[in-house]
Amino acid sequence: MKKLKFVIPILVVVFCSLGFMLAPNNPYAMDAAHKFASFSADYPFGTDQYGRCEFSRILYGGQVTLGIVVVGAAIVLLIGTVIGLFLGRMSTGKSLLFNSLLDAVTAIPPLAYLIIFVGIWGNSIPTMLVALTVSLILRMIKLSKTQTEIELGKAYVLCAISSGASKMRILFVHVLPNMIRSLIHFLCLSCAEMIMSISAFSFIGLNLGDDVIDWGSMLQESRTVYSVRSSLLYFPILFIFICTLAFNLIARQMEGGEENA
Amino acid sequence: MSTKKFIIQKIIQLILALLFVTAITFILMRLSPIDAAEAYARRSFRVSTEEIEIIREQMGLKKPLVIQYTNWLKDALRLDFGKSLVNNRDVFTEIVGAGKITGLIVLLSTVIQAVGALIIGGITYLTRHNLIGKALRFLAIAAISIPAFYLATAFIDIAAVKWGLIGVAGNTGLMRYFPAALCLAVGGIAFFGQLIEKAIDQAMNEDSILYARCRGLSERYIVVRYAVPQAVISIIPTFMQMMGMCMAGSAIVENIFSLPGLGYLIIESLIDRDLPIIFATVLYLAFALVLFNILADIVQRILLKEQKEGMVKF
Amino acid sequence: MLEVRNLAVHTLNGKMLLDDISFIARPGICAGITGPSGSGKTTLLKAILGVSDGNVLVNHGEILLDDSNLLKRSAVERRNLCGTDLGFIPQNPMTAFNVYFTIGAQMSETFQKRLGLCKKDAKQLSIDTLKKVNLPDTDRVYAAYPNQLSGGMLQRITLAVLIGLNPKYVFADEPTSALDEVNKQYFLIEQLERLKKNNSAVVLVSHDDQLLQKLCDEIIVLQNGKLIEEGRADMIFSNPANEWTREFVTLSNFQKKGTWIWNKSQ
C-alpha cells in the first residue's frame, strides 16, 4: 500500500513525459474535414478546431511541459546537491557576506526569476529551461548547504571520522543519504509549482514558440472555442492537474517517510 | 546573535538582493536576442539602420554595461527611473500606481488566506479521525495542484460571462480586486490549512494541554483558546514569506483579469521592451519580496525571544 | 470509592500497554503506583482520567466511580469529572502551563469554567488559594507568565488549582520528580498529608521510595503493563516478593544506610 502510493504518481509522471511515443496521430496534421470530431478509436479525445488529434497533442504537450520540468529538476538535483554539500563542509557557514548573499538571492521566489528571464529573453524552451534551473538551483544549494551543516554536527559523523572515513566518503556515503529525502521533497514541490508556472506563461500569451505544443498554449487556444466544445479546455487542465498532483503526492510521501524513519 | 549584528545582516541582505536582481536584469538584457533600440524604433516607425543607431546612442545602450548599470543605479538612488519609452510617462509614478493595485490584491488575498486557512485547518483537525478529515486532506493537496490562472479563467468564463454576475472590469472599489484575490488565495488556503492542522495537532500533544484537560476544560475550549493561537504564532513567519510569493503570483492573475497592477505592467513592458519600466518594476518587486522575507525573519526572532522570556501577550 | 477492574489498554495497532489491572482508591487512603520506567503507570492514570493519547484504546475492563462505570459514559461527561471530582497533579510543573498566558488567566479560567464563578469571584478564589499554598507576593504570581516562575512555585500553583477545585480523588503523576528537596518536603508533608486528612483519596505514581513509604498505605507495582505485586506499603517494603521490587527496596535501604543520607523524614 505504502509503495503503491509512491509508484502510481511516478508512473503518471513517466507516462505523461514519454507518452508522445504512443501518440496515435501526427499532432500537427490539420484536417478540415474532422473539425471538432467527438471521441472515437482514431481520435481518443476527439479533435480541435483545426481537426488535429487532441490526444496526440496532449501527449506531445506533456513531452514539452514535463520535459522542461524533469530535465531542469535533474540538473538542479545533481549540481545543486553537490555544490551544497561542499559549501556546507567548508567554513563558509560563518561568512556573513556569503550567507547574506545566499539568503538574499533565495528570498526571491522562482516565479519572479521566471518572469525576469522569460520577459527579457522572450519565452522559448531553452529560456524556460535556463530560467527554471537558475531559479531552483539557488534554493537547492541553500537547502543542501543547511542540511549538510546540520548533519555534520550530528554524532554519527564523529563516529565515522573516528573510524577513519575520508572526507568524500563522509559527505557522499554518510551525509547525503540522510538528507536526500528532504531534498527530493523540496524538488517535487518545486516541480509542481513549475508545471503551473510554465503553463501560466504560455496561457497568458508568452508562448514557448510558434510551433511548440504545450498544455498552457493548448488551454489558451481552446478557450476561444470553449462554447463550441468545452472538453478541449478540460483535457489540458486535467493533465496539468494530474501531473501537479502527482508531484505533490510524491512530496507528501517523502515527508511522511521522514516521520516514520 | 546580538540584535545589532542581526539588523546589519538584514540590511546587507536587502542591498545584496537588490544589486543581484538588477544586475541580472542588466546582463540578461545585454544577452537578449531582441534589441531594445530596434523594438523602440519599430514602434516609432523609424526603421532605417542609421536611425536605429541614433536611438541606440540616445538610450545610452552603446556605453559599456558596467557604466550603464552604475548610471542607472545613481539615478535609482534619487528615485529617478526615467521615462517610459512607450508613452513617455514618468516610470516612478507608473510603478507607484500599479504597486498600489498589486498591494491591494495581495493584502486582500492575504486576509482571505488567513481566514480560510484557519477555518479549513480547524475543521480538518476536528474531523481528523473520520472520513471528512481524510477527504479534506486530499482536497487540500488537490487544491494546491490547481493552477491559479485556471481558476481565474474559469471564474471569468463561468461567473462573469455565463451568469453575468460580475462585470469583470466594471466593478469599483475593493470588489473589483476580490475575484483576483480569491483565485490567488485558493492554493494558499489549502497549504496553510494543512500547516495549521499539523501545528494544532502538535500543540495538542503538549504537556500543558494534558494538564488543561485534567482540569476539566472542554476539548473545544482547549483547541480554541490554547492550540489555535499557538499554531497561528508558529506559522506567522511562513505566512509572511508567502505574502512575498503572492506578489509574484499576482502577476499572472492580474493579466487574466486585466487589472493594471505590477504584474500586468511588467508583462506589458516586457513585450514592448520598455527598458526603464522593466528595470524599475524588477527592482520594486525584488524590494517588496526581500522586505517581506526580512520582516518574516524579524517576527520570528521577536517571537522566539519573547517566548524565551515568556512575555508574549494577547 | 474508585475501583479499577481488569483494565486493559492497547494502542490502535494492537500493542498491549496495560493488561488486567485492578486496584481500589478509597477516601482517606493513599494508594501508590510504582514500577520501572515504561511500565504503564502514566498510561493508567490517563486512562482513569479519560485523557488518553489519540492512538490509545481503553478496550477492556471497568473503571467504577461510586459503582458507575466511567467507560460507559460519554467523553463530555467524563471530562466534566476531571478537575472537580478527579484532580490531577502533573509530573513536570515547568511545562504544565501554557507559556503564552499568565498564571492568573489560566487559574481564573479554570475556576470560571469549572465552578461557574464570575470573573471577579474566580480571581478572588485564585488569590486565596495561592495564599493557601504559601506563595508570597500573590499579585505578582497572578500576573506572571509561567516562564518567569520557578518549578517549585509552579508546582504549588498546581496545588492551588487542586485546592480550589477540591476534588475527592487526587491523582499525582510523579509530583516530586522536578522538585528540589525543600519543595519536596513542603509538598509531601504539608499538602498530600493534608489532603489525606481531608478524606480525599490520593493515588500517587512515583519512583520515590521515601515518598511512597511516608505517604502510601497501599502500593501496587507495575511491570511491562502487568500488575506484578500489590499489598500494604509496609509489607512491600519489609518483604518484597517480586524481583524488581526487591531491587527497588534494597536500593532504598542502601541509601538510608549510606553516609550520604540527606534529611529524610523528620
PDB file of N, CA, C and O in Angstrom, chain A residues 96 100-101 103-105 107-109 111 113 115-117 119-121 139 196 199-200 203 219 223 234 237 240-241 244-245 248 252 255, chain B residues 9 13 16-17 20-21 25 28-29 31-33 141-142 144-147 149-150 153 157 194 198 245 248-249 251-252 256 270 273 289 293:
ATOM      1  N   LEU A  96      29.568  36.025   6.904  1.00  0.00           N
ATOM      2  CA  LEU A  96      28.348  36.835   6.942  1.00  0.00           C
ATOM      3  C   LEU A  96      27.926  37.232   5.533  1.00  0.00           C
ATOM      4  O   LEU A  96      26.772  37.110   5.152  1.00  0.00           O
ATOM      5  N   SER A 100      24.600  36.061   3.602  1.00  0.00           N
ATOM      6  CA  SER A 100      23.625  37.093   3.266  1.00  0.00           C
ATOM      7  C   SER A 100      23.283  37.035   1.787  1.00  0.00           C
ATOM      8  O   SER A 100      22.123  37.160   1.399  1.00  0.00           O
ATOM      9  N   LEU A 101      24.323  36.816   0.971  1.00  0.00           N
ATOM     10  CA  LEU A 101      24.090  36.758  -0.467  1.00  0.00           C
ATOM     11  C   LEU A 101      23.151  35.609  -0.798  1.00  0.00           C
ATOM     12  O   LEU A 101      22.177  35.775  -1.529  1.00  0.00           O
ATOM     13  N   ASP A 103      21.073  34.087   1.232  1.00  0.00           N
ATOM     14  CA  ASP A 103      19.734  34.399   1.762  1.00  0.00           C
ATOM     15  C   ASP A 103      19.012  35.364   0.843  1.00  0.00           C
ATOM     16  O   ASP A 103      17.824  35.227   0.573  1.00  0.00           O
ATOM     17  N   ALA A 104      19.778  36.358   0.381  1.00  0.00           N
ATOM     18  CA  ALA A 104      19.171  37.413  -0.424  1.00  0.00           C
ATOM     19  C   ALA A 104      18.639  36.860  -1.735  1.00  0.00           C
ATOM     20  O   ALA A 104      17.503  37.125  -2.109  1.00  0.00           O
ATOM     21  N   VAL A 105      19.464  36.072  -2.432  1.00  0.00           N
ATOM     22  CA  VAL A 105      19.020  35.613  -3.752  1.00  0.00           C
ATOM     23  C   VAL A 105      17.929  34.565  -3.638  1.00  0.00           C
ATOM     24  O   VAL A 105      17.113  34.418  -4.537  1.00  0.00           O
ATOM     25  N   ALA A 107      15.625  34.741  -1.381  1.00  0.00           N
ATOM     26  CA  ALA A 107      14.420  35.391  -0.864  1.00  0.00           C
ATOM     27  C   ALA A 107      13.446  35.682  -2.005  1.00  0.00           C
ATOM     28  O   ALA A 107      12.275  35.920  -1.782  1.00  0.00           O
ATOM     29  N   ILE A 108      13.964  35.679  -3.230  1.00  0.00           N
ATOM     30  CA  ILE A 108      13.109  35.965  -4.375  1.00  0.00           C
ATOM     31  C   ILE A 108      12.559  34.656  -4.921  1.00  0.00           C
ATOM     32  O   ILE A 108      13.314  33.751  -5.227  1.00  0.00           O
ATOM     33  N   PRO A 109      11.249  34.529  -4.998  1.00  0.00           N
ATOM     34  CA  PRO A 109      10.664  33.243  -5.381  1.00  0.00           C
ATOM     35  C   PRO A 109      10.965  32.894  -6.829  1.00  0.00           C
ATOM     36  O   PRO A 109      11.173  33.787  -7.660  1.00  0.00           O
ATOM     37  N   LEU A 111       9.189  32.020  -9.238  1.00  0.00           N
ATOM     38  CA  LEU A 111       8.295  32.628 -10.231  1.00  0.00           C
ATOM     39  C   LEU A 111       8.789  34.008 -10.662  1.00  0.00           C
ATOM     40  O   LEU A 111       8.710  34.378 -11.833  1.00  0.00           O
ATOM     41  N   TYR A 113      11.945  34.988 -10.768  1.00  0.00           N
ATOM     42  CA  TYR A 113      13.054  34.781 -11.697  1.00  0.00           C
ATOM     43  C   TYR A 113      12.535  34.412 -13.078  1.00  0.00           C
ATOM     44  O   TYR A 113      13.026  34.892 -14.101  1.00  0.00           O
ATOM     45  N   ILE A 115       9.747  35.274 -14.381  1.00  0.00           N
ATOM     46  CA  ILE A 115       9.209  36.475 -15.027  1.00  0.00           C
ATOM     47  C   ILE A 115      10.338  37.283 -15.647  1.00  0.00           C
ATOM     48  O   ILE A 115      10.256  37.729 -16.795  1.00  0.00           O
ATOM     49  N   ILE A 116      11.424  37.459 -14.893  1.00  0.00           N
ATOM     50  CA  ILE A 116      12.539  38.252 -15.401  1.00  0.00           C
ATOM     51  C   ILE A 116      13.142  37.610 -16.653  1.00  0.00           C
ATOM     52  O   ILE A 116      13.283  38.240 -17.707  1.00  0.00           O
ATOM     53  N   PHE A 117      13.472  36.321 -16.547  1.00  0.00           N
ATOM     54  CA  PHE A 117      14.116  35.640 -17.676  1.00  0.00           C
ATOM     55  C   PHE A 117      13.207  35.628 -18.904  1.00  0.00           C
ATOM     56  O   PHE A 117      13.609  36.020 -19.994  1.00  0.00           O
ATOM     57  N   GLY A 119      10.596  37.326 -19.600  1.00  0.00           N
ATOM     58  CA  GLY A 119      10.275  38.641 -20.109  1.00  0.00           C
ATOM     59  C   GLY A 119      11.378  39.172 -20.987  1.00  0.00           C
ATOM     60  O   GLY A 119      11.137  39.680 -22.076  1.00  0.00           O
ATOM     61  N   ILE A 120      12.602  39.064 -20.521  1.00  0.00           N
ATOM     62  CA  ILE A 120      13.689  39.707 -21.241  1.00  0.00           C
ATOM     63  C   ILE A 120      14.098  38.917 -22.475  1.00  0.00           C
ATOM     64  O   ILE A 120      14.355  39.480 -23.528  1.00  0.00           O
ATOM     65  N   TRP A 121      14.150  37.617 -22.344  1.00  0.00           N
ATOM     66  CA  TRP A 121      14.609  36.830 -23.481  1.00  0.00           C
ATOM     67  C   TRP A 121      13.479  36.368 -24.382  1.00  0.00           C
ATOM     68  O   TRP A 121      13.715  35.763 -25.422  1.00  0.00           O
ATOM     69  N   ARG A 139      18.034  27.868  -4.585  1.00  0.00           N
ATOM     70  CA  ARG A 139      17.343  27.370  -3.396  1.00  0.00           C
ATOM     71  C   ARG A 139      17.861  25.996  -2.996  1.00  0.00           C
ATOM     72  O   ARG A 139      17.977  25.673  -1.826  1.00  0.00           O
ATOM     73  N   MET A 196       2.831  24.477 -13.156  1.00  0.00           N
ATOM     74  CA  MET A 196       1.801  25.514 -13.197  1.00  0.00           C
ATOM     75  C   MET A 196       2.353  26.805 -13.784  1.00  0.00           C
ATOM     76  O   MET A 196       1.675  27.472 -14.575  1.00  0.00           O
ATOM     77  N   SER A 199       2.892  26.553 -17.634  1.00  0.00           N
ATOM     78  CA  SER A 199       1.595  26.630 -18.317  1.00  0.00           C
ATOM     79  C   SER A 199       1.029  28.040 -18.239  1.00  0.00           C
ATOM     80  O   SER A 199       0.434  28.530 -19.194  1.00  0.00           O
ATOM     81  N   ALA A 200       1.238  28.675 -17.081  1.00  0.00           N
ATOM     82  CA  ALA A 200       0.687  30.016 -16.893  1.00  0.00           C
ATOM     83  C   ALA A 200       1.261  30.984 -17.913  1.00  0.00           C
ATOM     84  O   ALA A 200       0.534  31.779 -18.517  1.00  0.00           O
ATOM     85  N   PHE A 203      -0.106  30.424 -21.219  1.00  0.00           N
ATOM     86  CA  PHE A 203      -1.534  30.733 -21.201  1.00  0.00           C
ATOM     87  C   PHE A 203      -1.797  32.228 -21.356  1.00  0.00           C
ATOM     88  O   PHE A 203      -2.707  32.633 -22.064  1.00  0.00           O
ATOM     89  N   LEU A 219      -4.487  25.242 -23.709  1.00  0.00           N
ATOM     90  CA  LEU A 219      -5.567  25.842 -22.922  1.00  0.00           C
ATOM     91  C   LEU A 219      -6.010  27.148 -23.545  1.00  0.00           C
ATOM     92  O   LEU A 219      -7.199  27.428 -23.682  1.00  0.00           O
ATOM     93  N   ARG A 223      -9.648  27.971 -25.276  1.00  0.00           N
ATOM     94  CA  ARG A 223     -10.548  28.874 -24.570  1.00  0.00           C
ATOM     95  C   ARG A 223     -11.413  29.659 -25.559  1.00  0.00           C
ATOM     96  O   ARG A 223     -12.554  29.998 -25.268  1.00  0.00           O
ATOM     97  N   TYR A 234     -10.983  21.119 -20.992  1.00  0.00           N
ATOM     98  CA  TYR A 234     -10.821  20.296 -19.793  1.00  0.00           C
ATOM     99  C   TYR A 234      -9.646  19.327 -19.876  1.00  0.00           C
ATOM    100  O   TYR A 234      -9.045  19.017 -18.872  1.00  0.00           O
ATOM    101  N   ILE A 237      -6.267  21.014 -18.837  1.00  0.00           N
ATOM    102  CA  ILE A 237      -6.274  21.380 -17.423  1.00  0.00           C
ATOM    103  C   ILE A 237      -6.256  20.114 -16.567  1.00  0.00           C
ATOM    104  O   ILE A 237      -5.599  20.052 -15.533  1.00  0.00           O
ATOM    105  N   ILE A 240      -2.625  18.933 -16.534  1.00  0.00           N
ATOM    106  CA  ILE A 240      -1.821  19.792 -15.664  1.00  0.00           C
ATOM    107  C   ILE A 240      -2.098  19.428 -14.210  1.00  0.00           C
ATOM    108  O   ILE A 240      -1.196  19.221 -13.399  1.00  0.00           O
ATOM    109  N   PHE A 241      -3.380  19.286 -13.915  1.00  0.00           N
ATOM    110  CA  PHE A 241      -3.788  18.969 -12.541  1.00  0.00           C
ATOM    111  C   PHE A 241      -3.211  17.626 -12.094  1.00  0.00           C
ATOM    112  O   PHE A 241      -2.630  17.516 -11.013  1.00  0.00           O
ATOM    113  N   THR A 244       0.616  17.836 -11.553  1.00  0.00           N
ATOM    114  CA  THR A 244       0.929  18.611 -10.361  1.00  0.00           C
ATOM    115  C   THR A 244       0.600  17.807  -9.115  1.00  0.00           C
ATOM    116  O   THR A 244       1.377  17.730  -8.166  1.00  0.00           O
ATOM    117  N   LEU A 245      -0.561  17.178  -9.152  1.00  0.00           N
ATOM    118  CA  LEU A 245      -0.991  16.356  -8.020  1.00  0.00           C
ATOM    119  C   LEU A 245       0.012  15.232  -7.777  1.00  0.00           C
ATOM    120  O   LEU A 245       0.383  14.949  -6.632  1.00  0.00           O
ATOM    121  N   ASN A 248       2.952  16.558  -6.036  1.00  0.00           N
ATOM    122  CA  ASN A 248       2.612  16.881  -4.647  1.00  0.00           C
ATOM    123  C   ASN A 248       2.483  15.628  -3.799  1.00  0.00           C
ATOM    124  O   ASN A 248       2.864  15.616  -2.626  1.00  0.00           O
ATOM    125  N   ARG A 252       4.559  14.462  -0.521  1.00  0.00           N
ATOM    126  CA  ARG A 252       3.960  14.090   0.765  1.00  0.00           C
ATOM    127  C   ARG A 252       4.511  12.756   1.254  1.00  0.00           C
ATOM    128  O   ARG A 252       4.772  12.584   2.438  1.00  0.00           O
ATOM    129  N   GLU A 255       7.776  13.288   2.799  1.00  0.00           N
ATOM    130  CA  GLU A 255       7.637  13.921   4.095  1.00  0.00           C
ATOM    131  C   GLU A 255       7.198  12.904   5.141  1.00  0.00           C
ATOM    132  O   GLU A 255       7.751  12.816   6.227  1.00  0.00           O
TER     133      GLU A 255
ATOM    134  N   GLN B   9      23.004  42.416   9.378  1.00  0.00           N
ATOM    135  CA  GLN B   9      22.919  41.318   8.422  1.00  0.00           C
ATOM    136  C   GLN B   9      21.697  41.462   7.521  1.00  0.00           C
ATOM    137  O   GLN B   9      21.775  41.241   6.312  1.00  0.00           O
ATOM    138  N   GLN B  13      21.642  41.988   3.533  1.00  0.00           N
ATOM    139  CA  GLN B  13      20.868  41.057   2.726  1.00  0.00           C
ATOM    140  C   GLN B  13      19.968  41.788   1.736  1.00  0.00           C
ATOM    141  O   GLN B  13      19.899  41.439   0.561  1.00  0.00           O
ATOM    142  N   LEU B  16      22.137  43.405  -1.015  1.00  0.00           N
ATOM    143  CA  LEU B  16      22.681  42.391  -1.921  1.00  0.00           C
ATOM    144  C   LEU B  16      21.612  41.870  -2.869  1.00  0.00           C
ATOM    145  O   LEU B  16      21.856  41.722  -4.068  1.00  0.00           O
ATOM    146  N   ALA B  17      20.446  41.608  -2.315  1.00  0.00           N
ATOM    147  CA  ALA B  17      19.379  41.060  -3.151  1.00  0.00           C
ATOM    148  C   ALA B  17      19.021  42.035  -4.264  1.00  0.00           C
ATOM    149  O   ALA B  17      18.878  41.647  -5.423  1.00  0.00           O
ATOM    150  N   PHE B  20      21.809  42.149  -6.826  1.00  0.00           N
ATOM    151  CA  PHE B  20      21.845  40.914  -7.594  1.00  0.00           C
ATOM    152  C   PHE B  20      20.756  40.910  -8.669  1.00  0.00           C
ATOM    153  O   PHE B  20      21.036  40.654  -9.843  1.00  0.00           O
ATOM    154  N   VAL B  21      19.556  41.238  -8.259  1.00  0.00           N
ATOM    155  CA  VAL B  21      18.450  41.150  -9.203  1.00  0.00           C
ATOM    156  C   VAL B  21      18.580  42.171 -10.320  1.00  0.00           C
ATOM    157  O   VAL B  21      18.393  41.860 -11.502  1.00  0.00           O
ATOM    158  N   THR B  25      19.221  41.484 -14.317  1.00  0.00           N
ATOM    159  CA  THR B  25      18.347  42.043 -15.347  1.00  0.00           C
ATOM    160  C   THR B  25      19.169  42.729 -16.425  1.00  0.00           C
ATOM    161  O   THR B  25      18.913  42.570 -17.617  1.00  0.00           O
ATOM    162  N   LEU B  28      21.100  40.065 -18.520  1.00  0.00           N
ATOM    163  CA  LEU B  28      20.182  39.340 -19.390  1.00  0.00           C
ATOM    164  C   LEU B  28      19.749  40.207 -20.560  1.00  0.00           C
ATOM    165  O   LEU B  28      19.643  39.755 -21.696  1.00  0.00           O
ATOM    166  N   MET B  29      19.539  41.491 -20.270  1.00  0.00           N
ATOM    167  CA  MET B  29      19.107  42.418 -21.296  1.00  0.00           C
ATOM    168  C   MET B  29      20.163  42.494 -22.394  1.00  0.00           C
ATOM    169  O   MET B  29      19.845  42.513 -23.579  1.00  0.00           O
ATOM    170  N   LEU B  31      22.328  40.204 -23.117  1.00  0.00           N
ATOM    171  CA  LEU B  31      22.407  38.932 -23.829  1.00  0.00           C
ATOM    172  C   LEU B  31      21.140  38.639 -24.626  1.00  0.00           C
ATOM    173  O   LEU B  31      21.058  37.659 -25.345  1.00  0.00           O
ATOM    174  N   SER B  32      20.150  39.507 -24.475  1.00  0.00           N
ATOM    175  CA  SER B  32      18.851  39.222 -25.078  1.00  0.00           C
ATOM    176  C   SER B  32      18.922  39.202 -26.595  1.00  0.00           C
ATOM    177  O   SER B  32      19.597  40.030 -27.210  1.00  0.00           O
ATOM    178  N   PRO B  33      18.213  38.272 -27.203  1.00  0.00           N
ATOM    179  CA  PRO B  33      18.187  38.218 -28.670  1.00  0.00           C
ATOM    180  C   PRO B  33      17.387  39.375 -29.285  1.00  0.00           C
ATOM    181  O   PRO B  33      17.535  39.678 -30.450  1.00  0.00           O
ATOM    182  N   ILE B 141      -4.476  18.854  -0.938  1.00  0.00           N
ATOM    183  CA  ILE B 141      -3.421  18.600  -1.927  1.00  0.00           C
ATOM    184  C   ILE B 141      -3.945  18.884  -3.329  1.00  0.00           C
ATOM    185  O   ILE B 141      -3.246  19.467  -4.161  1.00  0.00           O
ATOM    186  N   ALA B 142      -5.189  18.493  -3.577  1.00  0.00           N
ATOM    187  CA  ALA B 142      -5.766  18.744  -4.888  1.00  0.00           C
ATOM    188  C   ALA B 142      -5.846  20.246  -5.156  1.00  0.00           C
ATOM    189  O   ALA B 142      -5.497  20.713  -6.237  1.00  0.00           O
ATOM    190  N   ILE B 144      -4.008  22.586  -3.972  1.00  0.00           N
ATOM    191  CA  ILE B 144      -2.683  23.145  -4.241  1.00  0.00           C
ATOM    192  C   ILE B 144      -2.299  22.876  -5.696  1.00  0.00           C
ATOM    193  O   ILE B 144      -1.567  23.634  -6.312  1.00  0.00           O
ATOM    194  N   SER B 145      -2.814  21.774  -6.241  1.00  0.00           N
ATOM    195  CA  SER B 145      -2.426  21.385  -7.599  1.00  0.00           C
ATOM    196  C   SER B 145      -3.229  22.084  -8.691  1.00  0.00           C
ATOM    197  O   SER B 145      -2.990  21.848  -9.865  1.00  0.00           O
ATOM    198  N   ILE B 146      -4.202  22.894  -8.326  1.00  0.00           N
ATOM    199  CA  ILE B 146      -4.954  23.617  -9.362  1.00  0.00           C
ATOM    200  C   ILE B 146      -4.292  24.965  -9.617  1.00  0.00           C
ATOM    201  O   ILE B 146      -4.125  25.752  -8.691  1.00  0.00           O
ATOM    202  N   PRO B 147      -3.895  25.231 -10.865  1.00  0.00           N
ATOM    203  CA  PRO B 147      -3.213  26.494 -11.116  1.00  0.00           C
ATOM    204  C   PRO B 147      -4.153  27.688 -10.899  1.00  0.00           C
ATOM    205  O   PRO B 147      -5.319  27.631 -11.283  1.00  0.00           O
ATOM    206  N   PHE B 149      -4.130  30.428 -12.396  1.00  0.00           N
ATOM    207  CA  PHE B 149      -4.566  31.059 -13.644  1.00  0.00           C
ATOM    208  C   PHE B 149      -5.799  30.356 -14.211  1.00  0.00           C
ATOM    209  O   PHE B 149      -6.654  30.968 -14.819  1.00  0.00           O
ATOM    210  N   TYR B 150      -5.881  29.031 -13.963  1.00  0.00           N
ATOM    211  CA  TYR B 150      -7.063  28.341 -14.446  1.00  0.00           C
ATOM    212  C   TYR B 150      -8.301  28.759 -13.654  1.00  0.00           C
ATOM    213  O   TYR B 150      -9.365  28.992 -14.224  1.00  0.00           O
ATOM    214  N   THR B 153      -9.496  31.980 -15.052  1.00  0.00           N
ATOM    215  CA  THR B 153     -10.249  31.912 -16.304  1.00  0.00           C
ATOM    216  C   THR B 153     -11.603  31.273 -16.088  1.00  0.00           C
ATOM    217  O   THR B 153     -12.604  31.721 -16.651  1.00  0.00           O
ATOM    218  N   ASP B 157     -14.992  32.861 -17.162  1.00  0.00           N
ATOM    219  CA  ASP B 157     -15.865  32.165 -18.109  1.00  0.00           C
ATOM    220  C   ASP B 157     -17.226  31.878 -17.497  1.00  0.00           C
ATOM    221  O   ASP B 157     -18.250  32.046 -18.154  1.00  0.00           O
ATOM    222  N   GLN B 194      -3.348  23.033   5.846  1.00  0.00           N
ATOM    223  CA  GLN B 194      -2.587  21.843   6.235  1.00  0.00           C
ATOM    224  C   GLN B 194      -1.602  22.163   7.349  1.00  0.00           C
ATOM    225  O   GLN B 194      -1.494  21.448   8.340  1.00  0.00           O
ATOM    226  N   LYS B 198      -1.534  20.653  11.201  1.00  0.00           N
ATOM    227  CA  LYS B 198      -0.370  19.978  11.788  1.00  0.00           C
ATOM    228  C   LYS B 198       0.062  20.677  13.067  1.00  0.00           C
ATOM    229  O   LYS B 198       0.385  20.044  14.073  1.00  0.00           O
ATOM    230  N   MET B 245       5.562  35.851  -1.971  1.00  0.00           N
ATOM    231  CA  MET B 245       5.304  34.975  -3.119  1.00  0.00           C
ATOM    232  C   MET B 245       4.038  35.417  -3.845  1.00  0.00           C
ATOM    233  O   MET B 245       3.940  35.345  -5.065  1.00  0.00           O
ATOM    234  N   ALA B 248       4.471  37.832  -6.648  1.00  0.00           N
ATOM    235  CA  ALA B 248       4.872  37.254  -7.929  1.00  0.00           C
ATOM    236  C   ALA B 248       3.698  36.536  -8.573  1.00  0.00           C
ATOM    237  O   ALA B 248       3.452  36.678  -9.770  1.00  0.00           O
ATOM    238  N   GLY B 249       2.970  35.766  -7.768  1.00  0.00           N
ATOM    239  CA  GLY B 249       1.830  35.027  -8.292  1.00  0.00           C
ATOM    240  C   GLY B 249       0.771  35.956  -8.844  1.00  0.00           C
ATOM    241  O   GLY B 249       0.079  35.646  -9.814  1.00  0.00           O
ATOM    242  N   ALA B 251       1.164  38.489 -10.561  1.00  0.00           N
ATOM    243  CA  ALA B 251       1.481  38.920 -11.925  1.00  0.00           C
ATOM    244  C   ALA B 251       0.627  38.189 -12.946  1.00  0.00           C
ATOM    245  O   ALA B 251       0.084  38.796 -13.878  1.00  0.00           O
ATOM    246  N   ILE B 252       0.514  36.872 -12.764  1.00  0.00           N
ATOM    247  CA  ILE B 252      -0.232  36.059 -13.726  1.00  0.00           C
ATOM    248  C   ILE B 252      -1.726  36.381 -13.651  1.00  0.00           C
ATOM    249  O   ILE B 252      -2.388  36.600 -14.669  1.00  0.00           O
ATOM    250  N   ILE B 256      -4.812  38.006 -16.365  1.00  0.00           N
ATOM    251  CA  ILE B 256      -6.055  37.378 -16.797  1.00  0.00           C
ATOM    252  C   ILE B 256      -7.250  38.273 -16.498  1.00  0.00           C
ATOM    253  O   ILE B 256      -8.164  38.400 -17.302  1.00  0.00           O
ATOM    254  N   LEU B 270       7.559  44.131 -20.787  1.00  0.00           N
ATOM    255  CA  LEU B 270       8.485  43.139 -21.321  1.00  0.00           C
ATOM    256  C   LEU B 270       8.178  42.898 -22.796  1.00  0.00           C
ATOM    257  O   LEU B 270       9.089  42.791 -23.619  1.00  0.00           O
ATOM    258  N   ARG B 273       9.432  45.795 -24.679  1.00  0.00           N
ATOM    259  CA  ARG B 273      10.864  46.113 -24.465  1.00  0.00           C
ATOM    260  C   ARG B 273      11.027  47.521 -23.865  1.00  0.00           C
ATOM    261  O   ARG B 273      11.903  48.277 -24.243  1.00  0.00           O
ATOM    262  N   LEU B 289       9.679  41.712  -2.211  1.00  0.00           N
ATOM    263  CA  LEU B 289       9.854  40.308  -1.843  1.00  0.00           C
ATOM    264  C   LEU B 289      10.844  40.149  -0.698  1.00  0.00           C
ATOM    265  O   LEU B 289      10.586  39.469   0.292  1.00  0.00           O
ATOM    266  N   ASN B 293      10.413  38.933   3.290  1.00  0.00           N
ATOM    267  CA  ASN B 293      11.242  37.882   3.870  1.00  0.00           C
ATOM    268  C   ASN B 293      11.933  38.353   5.135  1.00  0.00           C
ATOM    269  O   ASN B 293      11.993  37.655   6.145  1.00  0.00           O
TER     270      ASN B 293
END
